[in-house]
Coordinates of C-alpha atoms and ligand atoms in Angstrom, one line a residue:
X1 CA 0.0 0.0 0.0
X2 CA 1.3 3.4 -0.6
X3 CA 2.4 5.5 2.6
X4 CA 1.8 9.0 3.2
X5 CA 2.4 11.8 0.2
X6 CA 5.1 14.1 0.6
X7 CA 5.6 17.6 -1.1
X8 CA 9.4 18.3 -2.1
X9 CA 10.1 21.7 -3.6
X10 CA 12.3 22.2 -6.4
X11 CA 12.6 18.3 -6.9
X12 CA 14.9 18.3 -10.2
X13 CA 17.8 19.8 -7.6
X14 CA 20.9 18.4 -7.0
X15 CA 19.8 17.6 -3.3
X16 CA 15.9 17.3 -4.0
X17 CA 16.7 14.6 -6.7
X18 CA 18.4 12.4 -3.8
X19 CA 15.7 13.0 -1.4
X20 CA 12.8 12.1 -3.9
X21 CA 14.7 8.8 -4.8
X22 CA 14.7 8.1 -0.7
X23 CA 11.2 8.7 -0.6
X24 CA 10.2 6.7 -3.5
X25 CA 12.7 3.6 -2.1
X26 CA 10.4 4.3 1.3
X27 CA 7.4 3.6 -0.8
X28 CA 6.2 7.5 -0.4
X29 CA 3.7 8.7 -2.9
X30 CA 5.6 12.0 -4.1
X31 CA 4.7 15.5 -4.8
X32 CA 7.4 16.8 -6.3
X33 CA 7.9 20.8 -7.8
X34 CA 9.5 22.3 -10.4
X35 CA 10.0 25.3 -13.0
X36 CA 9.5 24.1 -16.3
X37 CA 7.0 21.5 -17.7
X38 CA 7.4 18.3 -16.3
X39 CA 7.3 16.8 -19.6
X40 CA 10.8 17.9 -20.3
X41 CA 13.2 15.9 -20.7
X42 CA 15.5 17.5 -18.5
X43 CA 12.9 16.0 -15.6
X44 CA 13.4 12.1 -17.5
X45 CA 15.5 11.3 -14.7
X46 CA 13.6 11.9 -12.0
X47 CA 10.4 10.0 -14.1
X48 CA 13.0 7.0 -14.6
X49 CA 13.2 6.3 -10.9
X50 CA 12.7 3.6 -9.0
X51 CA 8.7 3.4 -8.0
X52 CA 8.2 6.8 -9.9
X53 CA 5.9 5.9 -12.7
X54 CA 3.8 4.7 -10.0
X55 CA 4.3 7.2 -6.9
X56 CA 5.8 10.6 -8.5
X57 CA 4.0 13.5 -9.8
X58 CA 5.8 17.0 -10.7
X59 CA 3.9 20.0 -10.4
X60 CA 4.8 23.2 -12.3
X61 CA 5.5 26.6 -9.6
X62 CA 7.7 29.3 -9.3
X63 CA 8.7 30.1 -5.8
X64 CA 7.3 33.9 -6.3
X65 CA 3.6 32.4 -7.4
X66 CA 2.1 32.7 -3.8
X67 CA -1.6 31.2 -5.6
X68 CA 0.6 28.9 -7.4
X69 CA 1.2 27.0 -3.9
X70 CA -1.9 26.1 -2.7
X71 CA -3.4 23.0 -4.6
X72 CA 0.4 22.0 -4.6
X73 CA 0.0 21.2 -0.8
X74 CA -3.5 20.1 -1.2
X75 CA -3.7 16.4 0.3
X76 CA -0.1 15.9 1.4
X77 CA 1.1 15.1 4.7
X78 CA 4.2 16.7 4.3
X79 CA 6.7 19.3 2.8
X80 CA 10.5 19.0 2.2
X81 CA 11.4 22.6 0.8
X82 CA 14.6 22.6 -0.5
X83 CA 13.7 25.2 -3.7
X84 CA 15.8 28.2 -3.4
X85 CA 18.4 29.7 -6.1
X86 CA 22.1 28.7 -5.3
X87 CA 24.7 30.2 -6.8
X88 CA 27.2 33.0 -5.6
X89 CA 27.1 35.6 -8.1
X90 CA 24.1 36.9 -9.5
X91 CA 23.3 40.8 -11.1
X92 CA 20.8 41.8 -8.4
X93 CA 21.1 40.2 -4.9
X94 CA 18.0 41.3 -3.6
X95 CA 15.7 40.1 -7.0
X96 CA 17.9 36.8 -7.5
X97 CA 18.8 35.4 -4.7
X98 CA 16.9 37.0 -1.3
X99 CA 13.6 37.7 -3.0
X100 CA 12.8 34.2 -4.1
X101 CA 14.5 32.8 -1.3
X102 CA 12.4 34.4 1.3
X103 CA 8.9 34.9 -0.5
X104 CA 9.7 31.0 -1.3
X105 CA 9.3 30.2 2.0
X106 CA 6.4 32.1 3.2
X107 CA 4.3 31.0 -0.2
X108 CA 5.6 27.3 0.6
X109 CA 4.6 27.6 4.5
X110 CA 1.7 29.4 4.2
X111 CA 0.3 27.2 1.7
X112 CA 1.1 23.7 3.3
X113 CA -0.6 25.8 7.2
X114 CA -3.5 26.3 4.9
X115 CA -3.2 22.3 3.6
X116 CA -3.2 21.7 7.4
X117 CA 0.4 20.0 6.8
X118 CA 2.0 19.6 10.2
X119 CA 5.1 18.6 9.6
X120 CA 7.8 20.4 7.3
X121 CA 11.3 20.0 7.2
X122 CA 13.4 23.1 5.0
X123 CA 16.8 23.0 3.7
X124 CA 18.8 26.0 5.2
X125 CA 22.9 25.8 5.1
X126 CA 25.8 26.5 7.2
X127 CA 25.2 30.1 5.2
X128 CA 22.8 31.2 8.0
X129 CA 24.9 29.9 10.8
X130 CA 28.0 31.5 9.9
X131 CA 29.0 34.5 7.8
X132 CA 32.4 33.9 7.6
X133 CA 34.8 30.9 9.4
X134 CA 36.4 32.0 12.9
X135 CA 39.8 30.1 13.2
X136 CA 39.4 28.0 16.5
X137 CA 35.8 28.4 16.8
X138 CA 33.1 25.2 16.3
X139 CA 29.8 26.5 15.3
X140 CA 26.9 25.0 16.5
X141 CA 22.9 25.2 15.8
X142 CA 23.1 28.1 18.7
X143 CA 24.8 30.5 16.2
X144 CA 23.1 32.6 13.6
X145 CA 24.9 34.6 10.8
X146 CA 24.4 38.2 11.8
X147 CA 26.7 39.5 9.0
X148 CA 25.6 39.0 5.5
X149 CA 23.7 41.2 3.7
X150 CA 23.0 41.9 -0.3
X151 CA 26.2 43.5 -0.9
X152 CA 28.2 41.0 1.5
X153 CA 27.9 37.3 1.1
X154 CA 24.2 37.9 -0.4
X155 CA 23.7 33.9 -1.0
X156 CA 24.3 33.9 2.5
X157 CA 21.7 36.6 3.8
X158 CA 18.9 35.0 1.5
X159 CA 19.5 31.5 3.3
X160 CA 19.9 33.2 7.0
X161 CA 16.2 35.9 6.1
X162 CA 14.7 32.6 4.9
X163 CA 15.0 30.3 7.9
X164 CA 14.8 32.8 10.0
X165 CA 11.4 33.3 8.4
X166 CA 10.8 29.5 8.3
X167 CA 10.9 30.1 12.2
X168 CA 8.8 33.0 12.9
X169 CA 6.2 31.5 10.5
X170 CA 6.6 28.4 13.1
X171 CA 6.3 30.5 16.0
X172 CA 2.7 32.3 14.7
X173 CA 1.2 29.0 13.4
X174 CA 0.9 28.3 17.7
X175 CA 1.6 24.5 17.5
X176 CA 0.1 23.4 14.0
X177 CA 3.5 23.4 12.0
X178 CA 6.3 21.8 13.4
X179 CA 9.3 22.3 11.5
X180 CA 12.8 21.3 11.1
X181 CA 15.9 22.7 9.2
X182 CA 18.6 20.9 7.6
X183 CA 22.0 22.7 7.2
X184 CA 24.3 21.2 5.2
X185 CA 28.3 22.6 4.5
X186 CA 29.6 22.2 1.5
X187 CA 27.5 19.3 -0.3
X188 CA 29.3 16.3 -2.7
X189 CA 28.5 13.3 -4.0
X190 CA 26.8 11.9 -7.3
X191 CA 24.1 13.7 -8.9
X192 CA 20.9 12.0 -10.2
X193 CA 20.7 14.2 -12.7
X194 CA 23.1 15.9 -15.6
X195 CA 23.7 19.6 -14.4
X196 CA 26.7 20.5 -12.7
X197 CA 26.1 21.8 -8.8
X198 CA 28.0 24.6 -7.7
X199 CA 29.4 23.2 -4.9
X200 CA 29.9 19.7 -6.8
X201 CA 32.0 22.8 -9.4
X202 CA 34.7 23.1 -6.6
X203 CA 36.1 19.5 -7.0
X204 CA 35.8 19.9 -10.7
X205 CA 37.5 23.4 -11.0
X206 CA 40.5 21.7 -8.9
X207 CA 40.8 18.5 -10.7
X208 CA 41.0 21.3 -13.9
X209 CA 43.3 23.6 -12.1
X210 CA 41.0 26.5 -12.6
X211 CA 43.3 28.1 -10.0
X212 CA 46.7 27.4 -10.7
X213 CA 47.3 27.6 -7.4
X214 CA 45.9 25.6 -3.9
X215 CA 43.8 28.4 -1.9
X216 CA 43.6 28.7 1.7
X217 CA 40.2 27.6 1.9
X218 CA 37.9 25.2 3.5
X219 CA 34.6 24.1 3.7
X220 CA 32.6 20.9 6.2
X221 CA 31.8 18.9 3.5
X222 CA 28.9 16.1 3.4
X223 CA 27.8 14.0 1.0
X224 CA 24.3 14.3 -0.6
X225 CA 22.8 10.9 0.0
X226 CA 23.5 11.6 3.7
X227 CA 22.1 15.0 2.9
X228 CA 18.9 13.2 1.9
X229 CA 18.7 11.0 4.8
X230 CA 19.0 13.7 6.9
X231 CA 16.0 15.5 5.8
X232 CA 14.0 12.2 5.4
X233 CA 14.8 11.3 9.0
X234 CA 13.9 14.7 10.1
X235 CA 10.5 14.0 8.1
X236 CA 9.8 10.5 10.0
X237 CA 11.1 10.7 13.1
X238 CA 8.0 12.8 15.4
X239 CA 10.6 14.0 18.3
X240 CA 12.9 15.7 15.6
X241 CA 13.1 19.8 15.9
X242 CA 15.2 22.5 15.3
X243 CA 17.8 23.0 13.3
X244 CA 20.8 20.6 12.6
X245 CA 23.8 21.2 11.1
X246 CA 24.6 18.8 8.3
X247 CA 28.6 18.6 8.0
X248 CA 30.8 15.5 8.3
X249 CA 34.2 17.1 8.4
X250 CA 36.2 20.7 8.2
X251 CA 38.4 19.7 4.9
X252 CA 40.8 22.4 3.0
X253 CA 41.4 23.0 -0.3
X254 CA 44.7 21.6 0.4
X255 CA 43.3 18.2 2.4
X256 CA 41.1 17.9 -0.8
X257 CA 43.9 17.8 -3.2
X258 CA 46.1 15.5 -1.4
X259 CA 43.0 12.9 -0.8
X260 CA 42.3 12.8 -4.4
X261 CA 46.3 12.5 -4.9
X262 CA 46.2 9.7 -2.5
X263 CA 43.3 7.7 -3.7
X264 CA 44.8 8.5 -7.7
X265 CA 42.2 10.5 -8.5
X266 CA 43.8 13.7 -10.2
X267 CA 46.0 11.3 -12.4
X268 CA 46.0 13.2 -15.6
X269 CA 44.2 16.3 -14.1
X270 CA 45.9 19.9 -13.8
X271 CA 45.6 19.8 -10.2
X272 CA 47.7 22.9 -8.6
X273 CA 50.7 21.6 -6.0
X274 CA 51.7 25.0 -5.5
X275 CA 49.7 25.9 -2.4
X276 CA 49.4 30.1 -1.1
X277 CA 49.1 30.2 2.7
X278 CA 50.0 32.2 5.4
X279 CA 49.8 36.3 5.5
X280 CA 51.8 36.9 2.5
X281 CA 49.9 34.4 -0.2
X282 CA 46.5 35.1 2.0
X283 CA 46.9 38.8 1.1
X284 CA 47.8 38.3 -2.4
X285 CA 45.2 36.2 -2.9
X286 CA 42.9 38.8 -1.6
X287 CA 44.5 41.3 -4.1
X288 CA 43.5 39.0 -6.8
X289 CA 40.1 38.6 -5.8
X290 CA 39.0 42.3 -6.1
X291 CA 38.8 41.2 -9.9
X292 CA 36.3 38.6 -9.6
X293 CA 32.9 39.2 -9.6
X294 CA 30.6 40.3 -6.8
X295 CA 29.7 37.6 -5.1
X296 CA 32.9 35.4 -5.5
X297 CA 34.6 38.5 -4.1
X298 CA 32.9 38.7 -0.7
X299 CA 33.3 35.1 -1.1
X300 CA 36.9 35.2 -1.1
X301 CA 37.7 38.1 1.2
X302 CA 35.5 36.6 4.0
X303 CA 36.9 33.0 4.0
X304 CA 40.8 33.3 2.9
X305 CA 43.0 32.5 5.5
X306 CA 40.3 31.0 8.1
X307 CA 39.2 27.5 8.6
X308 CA 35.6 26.7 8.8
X309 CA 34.4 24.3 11.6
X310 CA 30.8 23.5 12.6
X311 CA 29.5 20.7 14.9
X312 CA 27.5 18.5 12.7
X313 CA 26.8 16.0 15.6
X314 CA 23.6 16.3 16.6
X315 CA 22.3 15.0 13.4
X316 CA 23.8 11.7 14.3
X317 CA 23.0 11.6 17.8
X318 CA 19.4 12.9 17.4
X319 CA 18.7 11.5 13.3
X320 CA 20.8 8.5 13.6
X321 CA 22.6 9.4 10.5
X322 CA 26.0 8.7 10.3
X323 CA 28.1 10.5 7.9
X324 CA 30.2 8.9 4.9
X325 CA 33.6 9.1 5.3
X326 CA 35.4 12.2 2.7
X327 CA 37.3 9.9 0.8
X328 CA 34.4 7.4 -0.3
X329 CA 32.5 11.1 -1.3
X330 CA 35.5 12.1 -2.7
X331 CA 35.8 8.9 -4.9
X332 CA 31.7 9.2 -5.9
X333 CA 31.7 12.6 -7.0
X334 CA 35.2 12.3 -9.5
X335 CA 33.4 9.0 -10.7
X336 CA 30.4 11.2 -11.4
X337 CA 31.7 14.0 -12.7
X338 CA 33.6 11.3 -15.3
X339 CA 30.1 9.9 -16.4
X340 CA 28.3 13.1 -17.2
X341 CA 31.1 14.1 -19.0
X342 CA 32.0 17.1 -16.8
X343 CA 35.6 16.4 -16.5
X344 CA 36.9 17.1 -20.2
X345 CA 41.0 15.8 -19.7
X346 CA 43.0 18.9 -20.1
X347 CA 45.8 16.4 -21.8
Ligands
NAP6 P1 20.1 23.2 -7.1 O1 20.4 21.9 -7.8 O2 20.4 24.5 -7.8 O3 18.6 23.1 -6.6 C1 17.9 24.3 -6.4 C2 16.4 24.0 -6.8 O4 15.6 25.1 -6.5 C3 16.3 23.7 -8.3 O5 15.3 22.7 -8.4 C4 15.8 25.0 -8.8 O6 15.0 24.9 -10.0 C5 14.9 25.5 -7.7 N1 14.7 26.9 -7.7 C6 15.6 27.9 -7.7 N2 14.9 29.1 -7.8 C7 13.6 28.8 -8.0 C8 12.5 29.6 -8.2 N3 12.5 31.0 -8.2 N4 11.3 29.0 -8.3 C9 11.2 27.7 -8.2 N5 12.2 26.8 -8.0 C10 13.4 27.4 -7.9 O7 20.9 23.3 -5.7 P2 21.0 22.3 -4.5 O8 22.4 22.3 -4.1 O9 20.3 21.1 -4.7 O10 20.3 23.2 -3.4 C11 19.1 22.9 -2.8 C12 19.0 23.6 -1.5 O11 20.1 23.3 -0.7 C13 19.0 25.1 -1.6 O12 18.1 25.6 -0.7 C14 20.4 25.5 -1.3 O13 20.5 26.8 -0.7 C15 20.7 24.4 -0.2 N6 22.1 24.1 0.1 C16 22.9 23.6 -0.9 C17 24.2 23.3 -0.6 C18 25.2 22.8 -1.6 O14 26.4 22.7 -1.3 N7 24.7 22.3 -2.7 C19 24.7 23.6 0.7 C20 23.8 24.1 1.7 C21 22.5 24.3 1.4 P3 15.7 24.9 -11.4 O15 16.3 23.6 -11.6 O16 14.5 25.2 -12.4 O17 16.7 26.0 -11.4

């Protein structure tokens, strides 16, 4: 018999894709959104999944369509909204990245408090718990980023004004929503789907020696199937609330290169050996970055030269999921990248 339906928002993403395929295995009927007309083919893989031609339908809706929402929710159980724009540049902050992500969230809340939906689960990000990394310090689910705004780290104020919305919209519903949100670091892994993720982008731009040079950077990378099973057990399991930071491990640009070294993943790749660190190369660096573009700037100028840390436990003790180890995502996403032909040999 099929269990409960569940709404997931944007449901061709890199992240969604994962979580509608867990759902599906679960024997879920799904609800799935997305932009275009789900008879594209860009939506064929999600229609050739497991248990889909049975238990998946897409819905066409644009996260600014507030009307748009409501017979979306109409007769599910629950919502997974992961719909948001990710990327770091964009022309106009406010209209491409904290506009949608904000109005998203109240159209997508306020329509599934309407359905009478009780149970919501959003994806949020280490974005709205820290605006920049603080050498030494751990970041927990107690921290908000009180920094970002639309001219600094703008992907980063759109993901902080929309869960902060997500909770104040919890707060007024007076015990008929409960929600949790999911915030993952840096996320890896396959993808279900063709397009290339930004954050997937990092470990191809490496392998490709975009930067001729090894940056001092780092991110708490996860994997996206443990991304996925994050927000399905925060779906399922009734004592689950708050937020939860979804982060395996702290790993530098540096740490990166070397596993894939180690594990003969960059063999015939440009991957840099020449790595900038310390004041001088950090500075440098910096000087560099004032010709990139907006976003990538702020970027670069908040997280050179600092090492990001967050305390991604809780989701383990409290979700039961345990995180993949780096290397096995590291292994997964180069195989990936390979098979959807994203990885063009520079020799
Ligand atoms: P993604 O592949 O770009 O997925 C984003 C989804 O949102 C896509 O389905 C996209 O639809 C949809 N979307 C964007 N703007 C929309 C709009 N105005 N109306 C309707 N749908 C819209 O990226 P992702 O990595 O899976 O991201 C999913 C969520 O995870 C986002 O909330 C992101 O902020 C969060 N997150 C990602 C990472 C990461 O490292 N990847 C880390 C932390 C948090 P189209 O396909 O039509 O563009």
């Amino acid at each position: 018999m099929t269990k409960r339906t569940v709404c997931v928002t944007g449901a061709s993403g890199f992240i969604a894709a994962h979580v509608v395929r867990e759902l599906l295995e679960r024997g879920y009927a799904v609800r799935g959104t997305v932009r275009g007309n789900p008879s594209e083919r860009r939506y064929a893989v999600l229609r050739a999944l497991p248990g889909a031609a049975e238990r998946l339908s897409l819905r066409t809706v644009e996260l600014l369509d507030e009307a748009g929402w409501r017979p979306v929710m109409r007769g599910c159980d629950a919502v997974i909204h992961t719909a948001s724009p990710f990327r770091l540049d964009v022309q106009d902050p406010k209209r491409d990245l904290i506009d949608p992500a904000v109005a998203g969230t109240r159209h997508v809340l306020g329509a599934a408090l309407e359905a009478g939906i009780a149970r919501a689960v959003t994806t949020s990000s280490l974005a709205a718990i820290s605006d920049e990394p603080v050498t030494g310090k751990v970041f927990t689910e107690a921290d908000w980023n009180v920094r970002s705004s639309a001219e600094r780290n703008p992907y980063y104020a759109a993901k902080t004004a929309a869960e902060r919305l997500a909770w104040a919209l919890e707060a007024q519903a007076d015990g008929a929503l409960c929600l949790v949100s999911i915030n993952p670091g840096l996320v890896l892994g396959p993808s279900i789907g063709p397009a290339l993720n930004p954050s997937v982008a990092v470990v191809r731009d490496l392998l490709l020696g975009v930067s001729p040079v090894l940056l001092d950077l780092s991110w708490m990378v996860v994997d996206v199937r443990d991304v996925a099973l994050a927000h399905v057990a925060a779906m399922e399991l009734p004592e689950a609330r708050g937020r939860f930071i979804c982060a395996a491990e702290s790993v530098s640009m540096a740490r990166m290169a070397q596993l894939l070294r180690q594990a003969g993943l960059a063999e015939g790749y440009a991957l840099p050996r020449l790595h900038l660190r310390g004041r001088l190369g950090t500075a440098l660096v910096k000087l560099i970055a004032q010709r990139q573009s907006a976003g990538t700037r702020s970027y670069l100028l908040t997280h050179l030269g600092k090492v990001l840390r967050a305390d991604g436990s809780r989701l383990t003790r409290e979700l039961g999921v345990a995180y993949r180890d780096v290397r096995t995502t590291l292994r997964d996403t180069v195989g990936d990248l390979e098979r959807w032909g994203h990885l063009a040999r520079p020799r």
